[in-house]
Amino acid sequence: MASTEGLQAYEEDNLLLSLPKEKGWAARHLYLFQGFWCPSNFIEGVIKFQNHFLAKDSDVIVASFPKSGTTWLKALTFAIINRQRFSSSHNHPLLTSNSHELVPFLDFIFHADNIHDKLSHLSNMTEPRVFGTHIPFPSLSQSIKESNCKIVYICRNPFDTFVSFWIFANKINPHSLHQLQIEEALENYCKGTIGFGPTWEHMLGYWKESIATPNKVLFLKYEELKENANFYVKRVAEFLDCPFTEEEESNGVIESIINLCSFEKMKNLEINKAGTFDRNYGKKYLFRKGEVGDWVNYFSPAMIEKLSKTVEEKLGGSGLSFKTSP
Ligand code: PAP
């Protein structure tokens, strides 16, 4: 008789064969799964996550479309939640571990591991547990939707997100035959064939949920976080039911969290200059420029027209808009 996991692998293989498939960017292929394009190196982990993950009411989920500020928001959320456990900025875990290591991706956590070992490890994690995900809202596990856990979502203007994604994909696959020229990549981005895309549906899924259930989903924008980090760090802490006290504010706790998680600080840490995370992606590629508006250095007039039209078509009327310059 086949073991449970053997049976599952067989079912996954059959499922994969039935899914529409496209060439990937960072991954080899993308599968159209539950309405989103799931990278082939994530699909097993995503299916196992949906089937096995049990959320706790105290969990916090940092959700994002790739390249929207995930590394940054994971660091900020971890630092905000754990500020009493790790009050000294000299031996903070963020100085010795990348935020993706401290805040693991639910999409990848079950990837190749024995499910039972993983579940027991997860249930023994210190609470509140903080996880990340790139999975669109409708495909999150039922237990995330039904429990009282909270979701902090970050999105970023599509121009910078696209450039960041395209450069990252080419850097992690420097010798790949799959390298995309920027115009072809933009075509795919606009069509939605990008890992976890279409981008628009990803954003709109969390946007609508943040309006319908504001205590469950907090919707942030990269550009606004950059412009007024102090305000949004306080906002995240309030949302997570751990507001800063007056004493903390006057002691500069907010500023020290912002500094600890700043682009310059994180990029220059030895632990972020070498080594890999999750799917063997180089950690150094997570820190490129960290600016708003760098896309102008890559877009031709025709590309500007194409993406502007697509953004208007997909997001017009939704109430969602972005700053695209500093
Ligand atoms: P991921 O989806 O692979 O986790 P993510 O962290 O969402 O990537 O996005 C990476 C972008 O955030 C990069 O943008 P860029 O290519 O335009 O430069 C990266 O530089 C930026 N970034 C990383 N850390 C920070 C930070 N601490 N503050 C601001 N931006 C950051």
Coordinates of C-alpha atoms and ligand atoms in Angstrom, one line a residue:
M1 CA 0.0 0.0 0.0
A2 CA 1.3 3.5 -0.8
S3 CA 2.3 5.7 2.2
T4 CA 0.2 8.8 2.7
E5 CA 3.0 11.0 1.4
G6 CA 3.6 8.7 -1.6
L7 CA -0.1 8.9 -2.5
Q8 CA 0.0 12.6 -2.1
A9 CA 3.0 12.9 -4.5
Y10 CA 1.1 10.8 -7.0
E11 CA -1.9 13.0 -6.7
E12 CA 0.2 16.1 -7.1
D13 CA 1.9 14.7 -10.2
N14 CA -1.5 14.1 -11.8
L15 CA -2.7 17.5 -10.7
L16 CA 0.3 19.2 -12.2
L17 CA -0.2 17.4 -15.5
S18 CA -3.7 18.8 -15.8
L19 CA -2.7 22.5 -15.1
P20 CA -2.0 25.1 -17.8
K21 CA 1.8 25.7 -17.8
E22 CA 4.0 28.7 -19.0
K23 CA 7.7 29.5 -19.0
G24 CA 8.7 30.9 -15.6
W25 CA 11.0 33.9 -14.7
A26 CA 12.8 32.9 -11.5
A27 CA 11.4 29.4 -11.6
R28 CA 11.5 27.0 -14.6
H29 CA 7.7 26.9 -15.1
L30 CA 4.6 28.5 -13.8
Y31 CA 1.4 26.5 -13.3
L32 CA -2.0 28.1 -13.3
F33 CA -3.3 26.9 -10.0
Q34 CA -6.5 28.1 -8.3
G35 CA -6.4 31.2 -10.6
F36 CA -2.8 32.3 -9.9
W37 CA 0.5 31.4 -11.6
C38 CA 2.4 29.3 -9.1
P39 CA 6.1 28.8 -9.7
S40 CA 7.1 25.2 -10.2
N41 CA 9.5 25.3 -7.3
F42 CA 6.7 26.4 -4.9
I43 CA 3.8 24.2 -6.0
E44 CA 4.5 21.3 -3.7
G45 CA 4.9 23.5 -0.7
V46 CA 1.8 25.5 -1.5
I47 CA -0.4 22.4 -1.8
K48 CA 1.0 21.0 1.5
F49 CA 0.5 24.3 3.2
Q50 CA -3.1 24.4 2.2
N51 CA -3.7 20.9 3.4
H52 CA -1.8 20.9 6.7
F53 CA -1.1 24.4 8.1
L54 CA -3.1 25.2 11.3
A55 CA -3.1 28.9 12.1
K56 CA -3.2 30.0 15.8
D57 CA -5.2 33.1 16.8
S58 CA -1.9 34.8 17.8
D59 CA -0.2 34.3 14.4
V60 CA 0.9 37.2 12.2
I61 CA 1.1 36.7 8.5
V62 CA 3.2 39.1 6.4
A63 CA 1.7 38.9 2.9
S64 CA 3.0 40.4 -0.3
F65 CA 3.4 40.1 -4.1
P66 CA 7.1 39.3 -4.7
K67 CA 9.4 42.3 -4.8
S68 CA 7.0 44.6 -3.0
G69 CA 9.0 45.1 0.2
T70 CA 8.6 41.6 1.8
T71 CA 12.1 41.5 3.3
W72 CA 11.7 44.9 4.9
L73 CA 8.2 44.3 6.3
K74 CA 9.2 40.9 7.7
A75 CA 12.0 42.6 9.5
L76 CA 9.9 45.4 10.8
T77 CA 7.1 43.1 11.9
F78 CA 9.5 40.8 13.7
A79 CA 11.2 43.7 15.4
I80 CA 7.9 45.3 16.5
I81 CA 6.4 42.1 17.9
N82 CA 9.6 40.9 19.7
R83 CA 10.7 44.3 21.0
Q84 CA 10.5 43.2 24.6
R85 CA 12.3 39.9 24.0
F86 CA 15.2 41.5 22.1
S87 CA 15.5 45.1 23.4
S88 CA 19.2 45.5 22.8
S89 CA 20.1 46.6 19.3
H90 CA 23.6 45.0 19.8
N91 CA 22.5 41.4 19.8
H92 CA 19.3 41.5 17.9
P93 CA 18.5 38.4 15.8
L94 CA 18.1 40.6 12.8
L95 CA 21.8 41.3 13.0
T96 CA 22.7 37.7 12.6
S97 CA 19.9 36.3 10.5
N98 CA 18.1 37.5 7.4
S99 CA 14.4 38.3 8.0
H100 CA 13.4 35.5 5.6
E101 CA 15.1 33.1 8.1
L102 CA 13.3 34.6 11.1
V103 CA 10.0 34.9 9.3
P104 CA 9.6 31.7 7.2
F105 CA 7.5 31.5 4.1
L106 CA 4.4 29.4 4.6
D107 CA 4.5 28.7 0.8
F108 CA 7.8 26.9 1.3
I109 CA 7.8 25.7 4.9
F110 CA 6.5 22.2 4.0
H111 CA 8.4 21.9 0.8
A112 CA 10.5 18.8 1.1
D113 CA 10.1 18.0 4.8
N114 CA 8.3 15.3 6.6
I115 CA 4.9 16.7 7.4
H116 CA 4.7 15.4 10.9
D117 CA 8.2 16.7 11.9
K118 CA 7.3 20.0 10.4
L119 CA 3.9 20.3 12.2
S120 CA 5.4 19.4 15.5
H121 CA 8.2 22.0 15.0
L122 CA 5.6 24.6 14.1
S123 CA 3.4 23.9 17.0
N124 CA 6.4 24.4 19.4
M125 CA 7.5 27.8 17.9
T126 CA 7.5 30.7 20.3
E127 CA 4.3 32.7 20.1
P128 CA 3.3 35.0 18.5
R129 CA 4.6 33.2 15.4
V130 CA 5.3 35.3 12.4
F131 CA 5.2 33.9 8.8
G132 CA 5.4 35.3 5.3
T133 CA 3.5 34.4 2.2
H134 CA 3.2 35.4 -1.5
I135 CA 0.0 33.3 -1.9
P136 CA -3.1 35.3 -3.0
F137 CA -5.8 35.8 -0.4
P138 CA -8.3 33.3 -1.8
S139 CA -5.8 30.5 -1.7
L140 CA -4.7 31.0 1.9
S141 CA -5.5 28.0 4.1
Q142 CA -9.0 28.0 5.6
S143 CA -7.5 28.1 9.1
I144 CA -5.9 31.5 8.4
K145 CA -9.2 32.9 7.2
E146 CA -11.2 31.4 10.0
S147 CA -8.9 32.1 13.0
N148 CA -8.2 35.4 14.6
C149 CA -4.7 35.6 13.2
K150 CA -3.8 38.9 11.5
I151 CA -2.4 39.7 8.1
V152 CA -0.2 42.6 7.2
Y153 CA 0.0 43.1 3.4
I154 CA 2.5 45.3 1.5
C155 CA 2.2 46.3 -2.1
R156 CA 4.3 48.5 -4.3
N157 CA 3.8 50.5 -7.5
P158 CA 3.8 48.1 -10.5
F159 CA 6.6 50.0 -12.3
D160 CA 9.2 49.5 -9.6
T161 CA 7.9 46.0 -8.7
F162 CA 8.3 44.9 -12.3
V163 CA 11.9 46.2 -12.6
S164 CA 12.8 44.7 -9.2
F165 CA 11.4 41.3 -10.2
W166 CA 13.0 41.3 -13.7
I167 CA 16.4 42.2 -12.4
F168 CA 16.2 39.6 -9.5
A169 CA 15.1 36.8 -11.9
N170 CA 18.0 37.5 -14.2
K171 CA 20.5 37.7 -11.4
I172 CA 19.5 34.4 -9.8
N173 CA 19.6 32.7 -13.2
P174 CA 22.6 34.3 -14.8
H175 CA 23.3 31.4 -17.2
S176 CA 19.7 30.4 -17.8
L177 CA 18.3 30.0 -21.3
H178 CA 15.2 31.3 -19.8
Q179 CA 16.5 34.9 -19.3
L180 CA 13.8 37.3 -20.5
Q181 CA 14.4 40.5 -22.4
I182 CA 12.8 43.4 -20.6
E183 CA 10.1 44.0 -23.3
E184 CA 9.1 40.3 -23.3
A185 CA 9.1 40.3 -19.5
L186 CA 6.7 43.3 -19.4
E187 CA 4.3 41.5 -21.8
N188 CA 4.2 38.6 -19.4
Y189 CA 3.8 40.9 -16.4
C190 CA 0.9 42.7 -18.0
K191 CA -0.7 39.4 -19.0
G192 CA -0.3 38.2 -15.5
T193 CA 2.1 35.3 -16.2
I194 CA 4.6 35.9 -13.4
G195 CA 5.1 34.0 -10.1
F196 CA 2.0 34.5 -7.9
G197 CA 0.4 36.8 -10.5
P198 CA -1.6 38.3 -11.9
T199 CA -0.3 41.2 -9.8
W200 CA -3.6 43.1 -10.0
E201 CA -5.6 40.2 -8.7
H202 CA -3.1 39.7 -5.9
M203 CA -3.4 43.3 -4.8
L204 CA -7.1 43.6 -5.2
G205 CA -7.7 40.4 -3.3
Y206 CA -6.0 41.7 -0.2
W207 CA -7.3 45.3 -0.8
K208 CA -10.9 44.2 -0.8
E209 CA -10.3 42.1 2.3
S210 CA -8.7 45.0 4.1
I211 CA -11.8 47.1 3.4
A212 CA -14.2 44.3 4.4
T213 CA -12.3 43.2 7.5
P214 CA -10.0 46.0 8.6
N215 CA -9.2 44.2 11.9
K216 CA -8.0 41.2 10.0
V217 CA -6.0 42.7 7.1
L218 CA -3.8 45.8 7.2
F219 CA -2.9 47.1 3.7
L220 CA 0.4 49.0 3.4
K221 CA 2.2 50.6 0.4
Y222 CA 6.0 50.5 0.0
E223 CA 6.1 54.1 -1.1
E224 CA 4.1 55.3 2.0
L225 CA 6.2 53.2 4.3
K226 CA 9.4 54.8 2.9
E227 CA 7.9 58.3 3.2
N228 CA 6.7 58.0 6.7
A229 CA 8.1 54.9 8.4
N230 CA 7.4 56.3 11.9
F231 CA 3.7 56.6 11.3
Y232 CA 3.4 53.1 9.7
V233 CA 5.5 51.3 12.3
K234 CA 3.1 52.7 14.9
R235 CA 0.1 51.7 12.8
V236 CA 1.4 48.1 12.5
A237 CA 2.0 47.9 16.2
E238 CA -1.6 49.2 16.9
F239 CA -3.0 46.8 14.4
L240 CA -1.2 43.9 16.0
D241 CA -2.6 44.9 19.4
C242 CA 0.8 45.8 20.8
P243 CA 0.9 49.7 20.5
F244 CA 4.0 51.6 21.7
T245 CA 3.7 53.1 25.1
E246 CA 4.5 56.8 25.6
E247 CA 7.6 55.7 27.4
E248 CA 8.8 53.6 24.5
E249 CA 8.1 56.5 22.2
S250 CA 10.1 58.9 24.2
N251 CA 12.9 56.4 24.6
G252 CA 13.3 56.2 20.8
V253 CA 12.2 52.6 20.5
I254 CA 10.4 53.3 17.2
E255 CA 13.4 55.0 15.6
S256 CA 15.7 52.2 16.7
I257 CA 13.4 49.6 15.0
I258 CA 13.4 51.7 11.8
N259 CA 17.2 52.0 11.8
L260 CA 17.7 48.3 12.5
C261 CA 15.5 47.5 9.5
S262 CA 16.7 50.2 7.2
F263 CA 17.9 49.3 3.7
E264 CA 21.4 50.5 4.3
K265 CA 21.7 48.7 7.6
M266 CA 20.4 45.4 6.3
K267 CA 22.3 45.5 3.0
N268 CA 25.6 46.1 4.8
L269 CA 25.3 43.3 7.3
E270 CA 27.8 40.5 6.7
I271 CA 25.0 37.9 6.9
N272 CA 23.2 39.5 4.0
K273 CA 26.2 39.8 1.8
A274 CA 26.7 36.1 1.2
G275 CA 24.8 32.8 1.4
T276 CA 21.3 31.8 0.3
F277 CA 17.8 31.5 1.6
D278 CA 14.9 29.2 0.8
R279 CA 15.2 28.1 -2.8
N280 CA 18.9 28.7 -2.9
Y281 CA 18.4 32.3 -3.9
G282 CA 21.4 34.6 -3.0
K283 CA 20.6 36.8 0.0
K284 CA 22.5 39.7 -1.5
Y285 CA 20.0 39.9 -4.4
L286 CA 17.3 40.9 -1.9
F287 CA 19.0 44.3 -1.5
R288 CA 19.4 46.2 -4.7
K289 CA 18.5 50.0 -4.5
G290 CA 15.4 50.2 -2.3
E291 CA 14.2 53.3 -4.0
V292 CA 10.9 54.7 -5.3
G293 CA 11.1 55.6 -9.0
D294 CA 14.2 53.6 -10.2
W295 CA 12.0 52.2 -13.0
V296 CA 12.6 55.4 -15.1
N297 CA 16.1 54.0 -15.8
Y298 CA 14.7 51.0 -17.5
F299 CA 11.4 51.9 -19.3
S300 CA 11.2 53.1 -22.9
P301 CA 8.2 55.4 -23.8
A302 CA 6.4 52.4 -25.4
M303 CA 6.8 50.4 -22.1
I304 CA 5.5 53.3 -20.1
E305 CA 2.5 53.4 -22.3
K306 CA 1.9 49.7 -22.1
L307 CA 2.1 49.4 -18.3
S308 CA 0.2 52.7 -17.7
K309 CA -2.7 51.4 -19.9
T310 CA -2.7 48.0 -18.2
V311 CA -2.7 49.5 -14.7
E312 CA -5.6 51.8 -15.6
E313 CA -7.5 48.8 -17.1
K314 CA -6.9 46.5 -14.2
L315 CA -7.0 48.8 -11.2
G316 CA -9.0 51.8 -12.5
G317 CA -12.1 52.3 -10.3
S318 CA -10.7 50.1 -7.4
G319 CA -9.6 53.1 -5.4
L320 CA -6.1 51.7 -5.4
S321 CA -3.4 54.1 -6.7
F322 CA 0.4 54.5 -6.3
K323 CA 3.1 57.0 -6.1
T324 CA 5.7 56.2 -8.9
S325 CA 8.3 58.9 -8.1
P326 CA 10.1 59.9 -4.9
Ligands
PAP1 P1 11.1 39.0 -2.1 O1 9.7 39.0 -2.7 O2 12.0 38.2 -2.9 O3 11.1 38.8 -0.6 P2 11.1 41.8 -1.6 O4 11.8 42.0 -0.3 O5 9.6 41.9 -1.6 O6 11.6 40.5 -2.3 O7 11.6 43.0 -2.6 C1 12.9 43.3 -2.8 C2 12.9 44.8 -3.0 O8 12.8 45.5 -1.7 C3 14.2 45.3 -3.6 O9 13.8 46.5 -4.4 P3 14.7 47.0 -5.6 O10 15.0 45.9 -6.5 O11 13.8 48.1 -6.2 O12 15.9 47.6 -5.0 C4 15.0 45.6 -2.4 O13 16.1 46.5 -2.6 C5 14.0 46.3 -1.5 N1 14.4 46.2 -0.1 C6 14.9 45.2 0.6 N2 15.1 45.5 1.9 C7 14.7 46.8 2.0 C8 14.6 47.7 3.2 N3 15.1 47.3 4.3 N4 14.1 48.9 3.0 C9 13.6 49.3 1.7 N5 13.6 48.5 0.6 C10 14.2 47.2 0.8

